[in-house]
Amino acid sequence: MCHLLATSLRFAAARRSRWHIRDRHRTEGHHAVPLALALALAGCAPTDDGPRPVRVAVAASAAGVTRELAALFEARADGAPVELSIGSTGGLYAQIRNGAEFDLFLAADAERPRLLVDEGLGQESRTYAMGRLALVGALDEAWDAALVGGVGDAARDGESEGRATLIAILQAPGVQHVAIANPATAPYGAAALEVLERLGLRSELEPRLVQGADVGQTHHFVATGAAELGFVSLAQARAREGEPLFEIPADLFTELRQDAVLLDDSPGARAFFDHLGSDDARRVLEGAGFGLPSDG
């Protein structure tokens, strides 16, 4: 019976949508049928299914660790199920502003969560992690040879060892493409450009840059061979066992303060928001490759 009611409701809604397109003034009399069906369906809903899922929008840089945090939360006696939607920070921010229904947003920066609070779309925000940047790519024997020679040359020019190593990797023979996330929507992409700028390599490498929508797609470019190197989060790089990586020195980019914003103050959402600052969550975040906020 409930299945039939649901089918009828979808059919009625579709008809009402077509009426609305043809004549905006004819819709008023047609609300009663879908409303009645909706009320009938409400009686079909089970009452013992437990708490409503917590809907979390999460930046791709923190997707893996958020899955771990969600599993930890769901295992608690009072834990609700968690549903994740993954994307770029800028893209998810735009969705929320356009009415997407999420309970929390775990961004890769502090700016978008602050803006959501200022715009009245967020309840409060807090820093849950400090992002770390890494360069990934399969280094073959030819690259290894270039790396050994390159470090010496750069070091003689006054570069620190970390910078010298990074310059040598980026300038190694065979590097045709370097993947970064879209800097307009992904904070890790903006940080990657900042690194190239501070190394004095941006103009040299810009023609070889390929952009992913987020760091998840950026990592995919490297994994599939579409790019020889890619800038991703350290947490992503560590999650792929056996993949060569180089952690970017922190003095080469502005700190990546990653904030979470509470969008809906329901009990489940509030509980997950508080869970992010728990000792267990901090251990998971640190183990994954994130830094911890000093005030957390």
CSV table of C-alpha atoms in Angstrom, one decimal:
chain,number,residue,atom,x,y,z
A,1,MET,CA,0.0,0.0,0.0
A,2,CYS,CA,2.8,2.4,0.9
A,3,HIS,CA,4.5,1.6,-2.4
A,4,LEU,CA,1.4,2.5,-4.3
A,5,LEU,CA,0.9,5.7,-2.4
A,6,ALA,CA,4.5,6.7,-3.1
A,7,THR,CA,4.1,6.0,-6.8
A,8,SER,CA,0.9,8.0,-6.9
A,9,LEU,CA,2.6,10.9,-5.2
A,10,ARG,CA,5.4,11.0,-7.7
A,11,PHE,CA,2.9,10.8,-10.6
A,12,ALA,CA,0.8,13.6,-9.1
A,13,ALA,CA,3.8,15.8,-8.5
A,14,ALA,CA,5.0,15.2,-12.1
A,15,ARG,CA,1.6,16.2,-13.5
A,16,ARG,CA,1.5,19.3,-11.2
A,17,SER,CA,5.0,20.3,-12.5
A,18,ARG,CA,3.7,20.1,-16.1
A,19,TRP,CA,0.6,22.1,-15.3
A,20,HIS,CA,2.8,24.7,-13.6
A,21,ILE,CA,5.0,25.0,-16.7
A,22,ARG,CA,2.0,25.4,-19.0
A,23,ASP,CA,0.0,27.8,-16.8
A,24,ARG,CA,1.3,29.3,-13.5
A,25,HIS,CA,-2.3,30.3,-12.6
A,26,ARG,CA,-3.7,26.8,-12.8
A,27,THR,CA,-1.6,25.3,-10.0
A,28,GLU,CA,-3.6,26.5,-7.0
A,29,GLY,CA,-6.3,23.9,-7.2
A,30,HIS,CA,-4.0,21.0,-7.5
A,31,HIS,CA,-2.1,21.1,-4.2
A,32,ALA,CA,-4.7,19.0,-2.4
A,33,VAL,CA,-3.9,15.6,-4.1
A,34,PRO,CA,-0.2,15.6,-3.4
A,35,LEU,CA,-0.7,16.9,0.1
A,36,ALA,CA,-3.2,14.2,0.9
A,37,LEU,CA,-0.9,11.6,-0.4
A,38,ALA,CA,2.0,13.0,1.5
A,39,LEU,CA,0.0,12.9,4.7
A,40,ALA,CA,-1.0,9.3,4.0
A,41,LEU,CA,2.6,8.4,3.4
A,42,ALA,CA,3.6,9.9,6.7
A,43,GLY,CA,1.6,7.2,8.3
A,44,CYS,CA,3.6,4.6,6.5
A,45,ALA,CA,6.9,5.8,7.8
A,46,PRO,CA,8.4,3.4,10.4
A,47,THR,CA,8.8,4.9,13.9
A,48,ASP,CA,11.6,2.6,15.1
A,49,ASP,CA,14.2,3.3,12.5
A,50,GLY,CA,16.4,5.3,14.8
A,51,PRO,CA,17.8,8.8,14.4
A,52,ARG,CA,17.8,10.7,11.2
A,53,PRO,CA,21.1,10.5,9.3
A,54,VAL,CA,23.5,13.4,9.8
A,55,ARG,CA,24.2,14.9,6.4
A,56,VAL,CA,27.8,16.1,6.1
A,57,ALA,CA,29.3,18.0,3.2
A,58,VAL,CA,33.1,17.4,3.3
A,59,ALA,CA,36.0,18.8,1.3
A,60,ALA,CA,37.8,16.1,-0.8
A,61,SER,CA,41.0,16.7,1.1
A,62,ALA,CA,39.3,15.4,4.3
A,63,ALA,CA,37.1,12.7,2.7
A,64,GLY,CA,39.1,9.7,3.8
A,65,VAL,CA,39.6,10.8,7.4
A,66,THR,CA,35.9,11.9,7.7
A,67,ARG,CA,34.8,8.4,6.8
A,68,GLU,CA,36.9,7.1,9.7
A,69,LEU,CA,35.4,9.8,12.0
A,70,ALA,CA,31.9,8.9,10.8
A,71,ALA,CA,32.5,5.2,11.6
A,72,LEU,CA,33.8,6.1,15.0
A,73,PHE,CA,30.7,8.3,15.6
A,74,GLU,CA,28.2,5.7,14.4
A,75,ALA,CA,29.7,3.1,16.7
A,76,ARG,CA,28.7,5.2,19.7
A,77,ALA,CA,25.6,4.2,21.6
A,78,ASP,CA,24.0,7.6,20.8
A,79,GLY,CA,25.6,7.9,17.3
A,80,ALA,CA,23.4,8.5,14.3
A,81,PRO,CA,24.2,7.3,10.8
A,82,VAL,CA,26.3,9.7,8.8
A,83,GLU,CA,25.9,10.5,5.1
A,84,LEU,CA,28.8,12.2,3.3
A,85,SER,CA,28.7,14.4,0.2
A,86,ILE,CA,32.3,15.0,-1.1
A,87,GLY,CA,33.4,17.9,-3.3
A,88,SER,CA,35.6,21.0,-3.5
A,89,THR,CA,35.2,23.5,-0.7
A,90,GLY,CA,34.1,26.3,-3.1
A,91,GLY,CA,31.6,24.0,-4.8
A,92,LEU,CA,30.0,22.8,-1.6
A,93,TYR,CA,29.8,26.3,-0.3
A,94,ALA,CA,27.9,27.3,-3.4
A,95,GLN,CA,25.5,24.4,-3.0
A,96,ILE,CA,24.8,25.4,0.6
A,97,ARG,CA,24.1,29.0,-0.4
A,98,ASN,CA,21.8,27.7,-3.1
A,99,GLY,CA,19.7,25.7,-0.6
A,100,ALA,CA,21.4,22.3,-0.4
A,101,GLU,CA,20.3,20.6,2.8
A,102,PHE,CA,23.4,19.6,4.9
A,103,ASP,CA,23.7,19.5,8.6
A,104,LEU,CA,27.5,20.2,8.7
A,105,PHE,CA,30.2,21.3,6.3
A,106,LEU,CA,33.8,20.3,6.8
A,107,ALA,CA,35.7,22.7,4.6
A,108,ALA,CA,39.4,22.9,3.6
A,109,ASP,CA,39.6,26.5,4.7
A,110,ALA,CA,38.3,28.8,7.4
A,111,GLU,CA,36.9,31.5,5.1
A,112,ARG,CA,33.8,29.7,3.7
A,113,PRO,CA,32.6,28.5,7.1
A,114,ARG,CA,33.0,32.0,8.5
A,115,LEU,CA,31.0,33.4,5.5
A,116,LEU,CA,28.2,31.0,6.1
A,117,VAL,CA,27.9,32.0,9.7
A,118,ASP,CA,28.0,35.7,8.7
A,119,GLU,CA,25.3,35.1,6.1
A,120,GLY,CA,23.1,33.5,8.7
A,121,LEU,CA,23.3,30.0,7.1
A,122,GLY,CA,25.6,28.5,9.8
A,123,GLN,CA,25.2,28.3,13.6
A,124,GLU,CA,28.9,28.3,14.6
A,125,SER,CA,32.2,27.1,13.3
A,126,ARG,CA,35.4,25.6,14.7
A,127,THR,CA,38.8,24.5,13.4
A,128,TYR,CA,39.0,20.7,13.2
A,129,ALA,CA,42.4,20.3,11.5
A,130,MET,CA,45.4,22.0,10.0
A,131,GLY,CA,46.0,20.9,6.4
A,132,ARG,CA,49.4,19.6,5.1
A,133,LEU,CA,50.3,19.6,1.5
A,134,ALA,CA,52.2,16.9,-0.4
A,135,LEU,CA,53.5,16.2,-3.9
A,136,VAL,CA,52.9,12.7,-5.2
A,137,GLY,CA,54.1,10.9,-8.3
A,138,ALA,CA,55.8,7.7,-9.4
A,139,LEU,CA,59.6,8.5,-9.4
A,140,ASP,CA,61.4,6.2,-11.9
A,141,GLU,CA,65.1,5.6,-12.0
A,142,ALA,CA,65.7,8.5,-14.4
A,143,TRP,CA,63.9,10.9,-12.0
A,144,ASP,CA,66.0,9.5,-9.1
A,145,ALA,CA,69.2,10.3,-10.9
A,146,ALA,CA,67.9,13.8,-11.8
A,147,LEU,CA,66.9,14.3,-8.2
A,148,VAL,CA,70.4,13.5,-6.8
A,149,GLY,CA,72.1,16.0,-9.1
A,150,GLY,CA,69.3,18.6,-8.8
A,151,VAL,CA,69.5,18.8,-5.0
A,152,GLY,CA,73.2,19.6,-5.1
A,153,ASP,CA,72.7,22.3,-7.7
A,154,ALA,CA,69.9,24.0,-5.8
A,155,ALA,CA,71.6,23.7,-2.5
A,156,ARG,CA,74.7,25.5,-3.9
A,157,ASP,CA,72.3,28.3,-4.9
A,158,GLY,CA,71.4,28.8,-1.3
A,159,GLU,CA,68.1,26.9,-1.1
A,160,SER,CA,67.3,24.8,2.0
A,161,GLU,CA,67.4,21.0,1.5
A,162,GLY,CA,63.7,20.7,1.5
A,163,ARG,CA,63.2,23.4,-1.1
A,164,ALA,CA,66.1,22.0,-3.1
A,165,THR,CA,64.6,18.6,-3.2
A,166,LEU,CA,61.2,19.9,-4.2
A,167,ILE,CA,62.7,22.1,-7.0
A,168,ALA,CA,64.6,19.0,-8.3
A,169,ILE,CA,61.5,16.9,-8.4
A,170,LEU,CA,59.4,19.5,-10.2
A,171,GLN,CA,62.2,20.1,-12.8
A,172,ALA,CA,63.0,16.5,-13.3
A,173,PRO,CA,63.2,15.3,-16.9
A,174,GLY,CA,59.9,13.7,-18.0
A,175,VAL,CA,57.6,15.9,-16.0
A,176,GLN,CA,55.2,17.0,-18.6
A,177,HIS,CA,52.1,17.7,-16.5
A,178,VAL,CA,51.7,18.7,-12.8
A,179,ALA,CA,48.2,18.4,-11.4
A,180,ILE,CA,46.6,20.8,-9.0
A,181,ALA,CA,43.1,21.3,-7.7
A,182,ASN,CA,41.2,24.3,-9.1
A,183,PRO,CA,42.6,27.2,-7.0
A,184,ALA,CA,39.4,29.2,-7.3
A,185,THR,CA,37.4,26.6,-5.4
A,186,ALA,CA,39.9,24.3,-3.7
A,187,PRO,CA,42.2,25.8,-1.0
A,188,TYR,CA,44.8,23.1,-1.6
A,189,GLY,CA,45.0,24.2,-5.2
A,190,ALA,CA,45.6,27.8,-4.1
A,191,ALA,CA,48.3,26.6,-1.8
A,192,ALA,CA,50.0,24.7,-4.6
A,193,LEU,CA,50.1,27.8,-6.7
A,194,GLU,CA,51.6,29.7,-3.8
A,195,VAL,CA,54.3,27.0,-3.4
A,196,LEU,CA,55.3,27.4,-7.1
A,197,GLU,CA,55.3,31.1,-6.7
A,198,ARG,CA,57.6,31.0,-3.7
A,199,LEU,CA,59.9,28.6,-5.4
A,200,GLY,CA,60.1,30.9,-8.4
A,201,LEU,CA,58.7,28.1,-10.7
A,202,ARG,CA,55.2,29.3,-11.4
A,203,SER,CA,55.9,30.9,-14.8
A,204,GLU,CA,58.0,27.9,-15.8
A,205,LEU,CA,55.5,25.3,-14.9
A,206,GLU,CA,52.2,27.1,-15.5
A,207,PRO,CA,51.9,25.8,-19.1
A,208,ARG,CA,52.2,22.3,-17.8
A,209,LEU,CA,49.5,22.6,-15.0
A,210,VAL,CA,46.4,20.5,-15.3
A,211,GLN,CA,43.5,21.3,-12.9
A,212,GLY,CA,41.2,18.9,-11.1
A,213,ALA,CA,37.8,20.0,-9.7
A,214,ASP,CA,39.2,19.0,-6.2
A,215,VAL,CA,42.1,17.2,-4.8
A,216,GLY,CA,40.4,13.9,-5.2
A,217,GLN,CA,40.3,14.4,-9.0
A,218,THR,CA,43.9,15.8,-8.8
A,219,HIS,CA,45.1,12.5,-7.2
A,220,HIS,CA,43.2,10.6,-9.9
A,221,PHE,CA,45.1,12.4,-12.6
A,222,VAL,CA,48.4,11.1,-11.1
A,223,ALA,CA,47.1,7.6,-10.4
A,224,THR,CA,45.9,7.2,-14.1
A,225,GLY,CA,49.1,8.7,-15.6
A,226,ALA,CA,47.4,11.9,-16.9
A,227,ALA,CA,49.9,13.8,-14.8
A,228,GLU,CA,53.4,12.8,-13.6
A,229,LEU,CA,53.1,14.8,-10.4
A,230,GLY,CA,50.3,16.2,-8.3
A,231,PHE,CA,49.7,18.4,-5.3
A,232,VAL,CA,47.3,16.8,-2.9
A,233,SER,CA,46.7,16.7,0.9
A,234,LEU,CA,49.2,14.7,2.9
A,235,ALA,CA,46.4,12.6,4.3
A,236,GLN,CA,45.4,11.5,0.8
A,237,ALA,CA,49.0,10.7,-0.1
A,238,ARG,CA,49.5,8.6,3.0
A,239,ALA,CA,46.3,6.7,2.3
A,240,ARG,CA,47.8,5.2,-0.9
A,241,GLU,CA,50.4,2.8,0.4
A,242,GLY,CA,53.6,2.6,-1.6
A,243,GLU,CA,53.0,5.8,-3.5
A,244,PRO,CA,56.1,8.1,-3.4
A,245,LEU,CA,55.3,11.4,-1.7
A,246,PHE,CA,57.1,14.5,-0.6
A,247,GLU,CA,55.7,16.6,2.2
A,248,ILE,CA,55.8,20.3,1.2
A,249,PRO,CA,57.6,22.5,3.8
A,250,ALA,CA,55.1,24.5,5.8
A,251,ASP,CA,56.9,27.8,5.1
A,252,LEU,CA,56.1,27.6,1.4
A,253,PHE,CA,52.3,28.2,1.8
A,254,THR,CA,49.9,30.0,4.0
A,255,GLU,CA,48.6,27.7,6.7
A,256,LEU,CA,45.6,25.6,5.7
A,257,ARG,CA,43.2,26.0,8.7
A,258,GLN,CA,40.3,23.7,8.0
A,259,ASP,CA,37.0,24.6,9.7
A,260,ALA,CA,33.7,22.8,10.3
A,261,VAL,CA,30.5,24.8,10.4
A,262,LEU,CA,27.3,23.6,12.1
A,263,LEU,CA,24.4,24.3,9.6
A,264,ASP,CA,21.6,22.6,11.5
A,265,ASP,CA,21.4,22.5,15.3
A,266,SER,CA,19.6,19.1,15.5
A,267,PRO,CA,20.8,16.8,18.2
A,268,GLY,CA,22.6,14.4,15.8
A,269,ALA,CA,24.3,17.3,13.9
A,270,ARG,CA,25.4,18.9,17.2
A,271,ALA,CA,26.7,15.6,18.5
A,272,PHE,CA,28.9,15.0,15.4
A,273,PHE,CA,30.1,18.7,15.5
A,274,ASP,CA,31.2,18.1,19.1
A,275,HIS,CA,32.7,14.7,18.1
A,276,LEU,CA,35.2,16.5,15.8
A,277,GLY,CA,36.9,18.0,18.8
A,278,SER,CA,37.0,14.9,20.9
A,279,ASP,CA,40.3,13.2,21.9
A,280,ASP,CA,39.4,10.2,19.7
A,281,ALA,CA,38.8,12.3,16.7
A,282,ARG,CA,42.0,14.3,17.2
A,283,ARG,CA,44.0,11.0,17.3
A,284,VAL,CA,42.4,9.9,14.0
A,285,LEU,CA,43.1,13.2,12.4
A,286,GLU,CA,46.7,13.3,13.5
A,287,GLY,CA,47.3,9.7,12.5
A,288,ALA,CA,45.9,10.5,9.0
A,289,GLY,CA,48.4,13.3,8.4
A,290,PHE,CA,46.6,16.4,9.6
A,291,GLY,CA,47.9,18.9,12.1
A,292,LEU,CA,45.9,19.8,15.1
A,293,PRO,CA,44.7,23.2,16.1
A,294,SER,CA,46.4,24.5,19.1
A,295,ASP,CA,43.2,25.7,20.6
A,296,GLY,CA,41.3,22.4,20.0
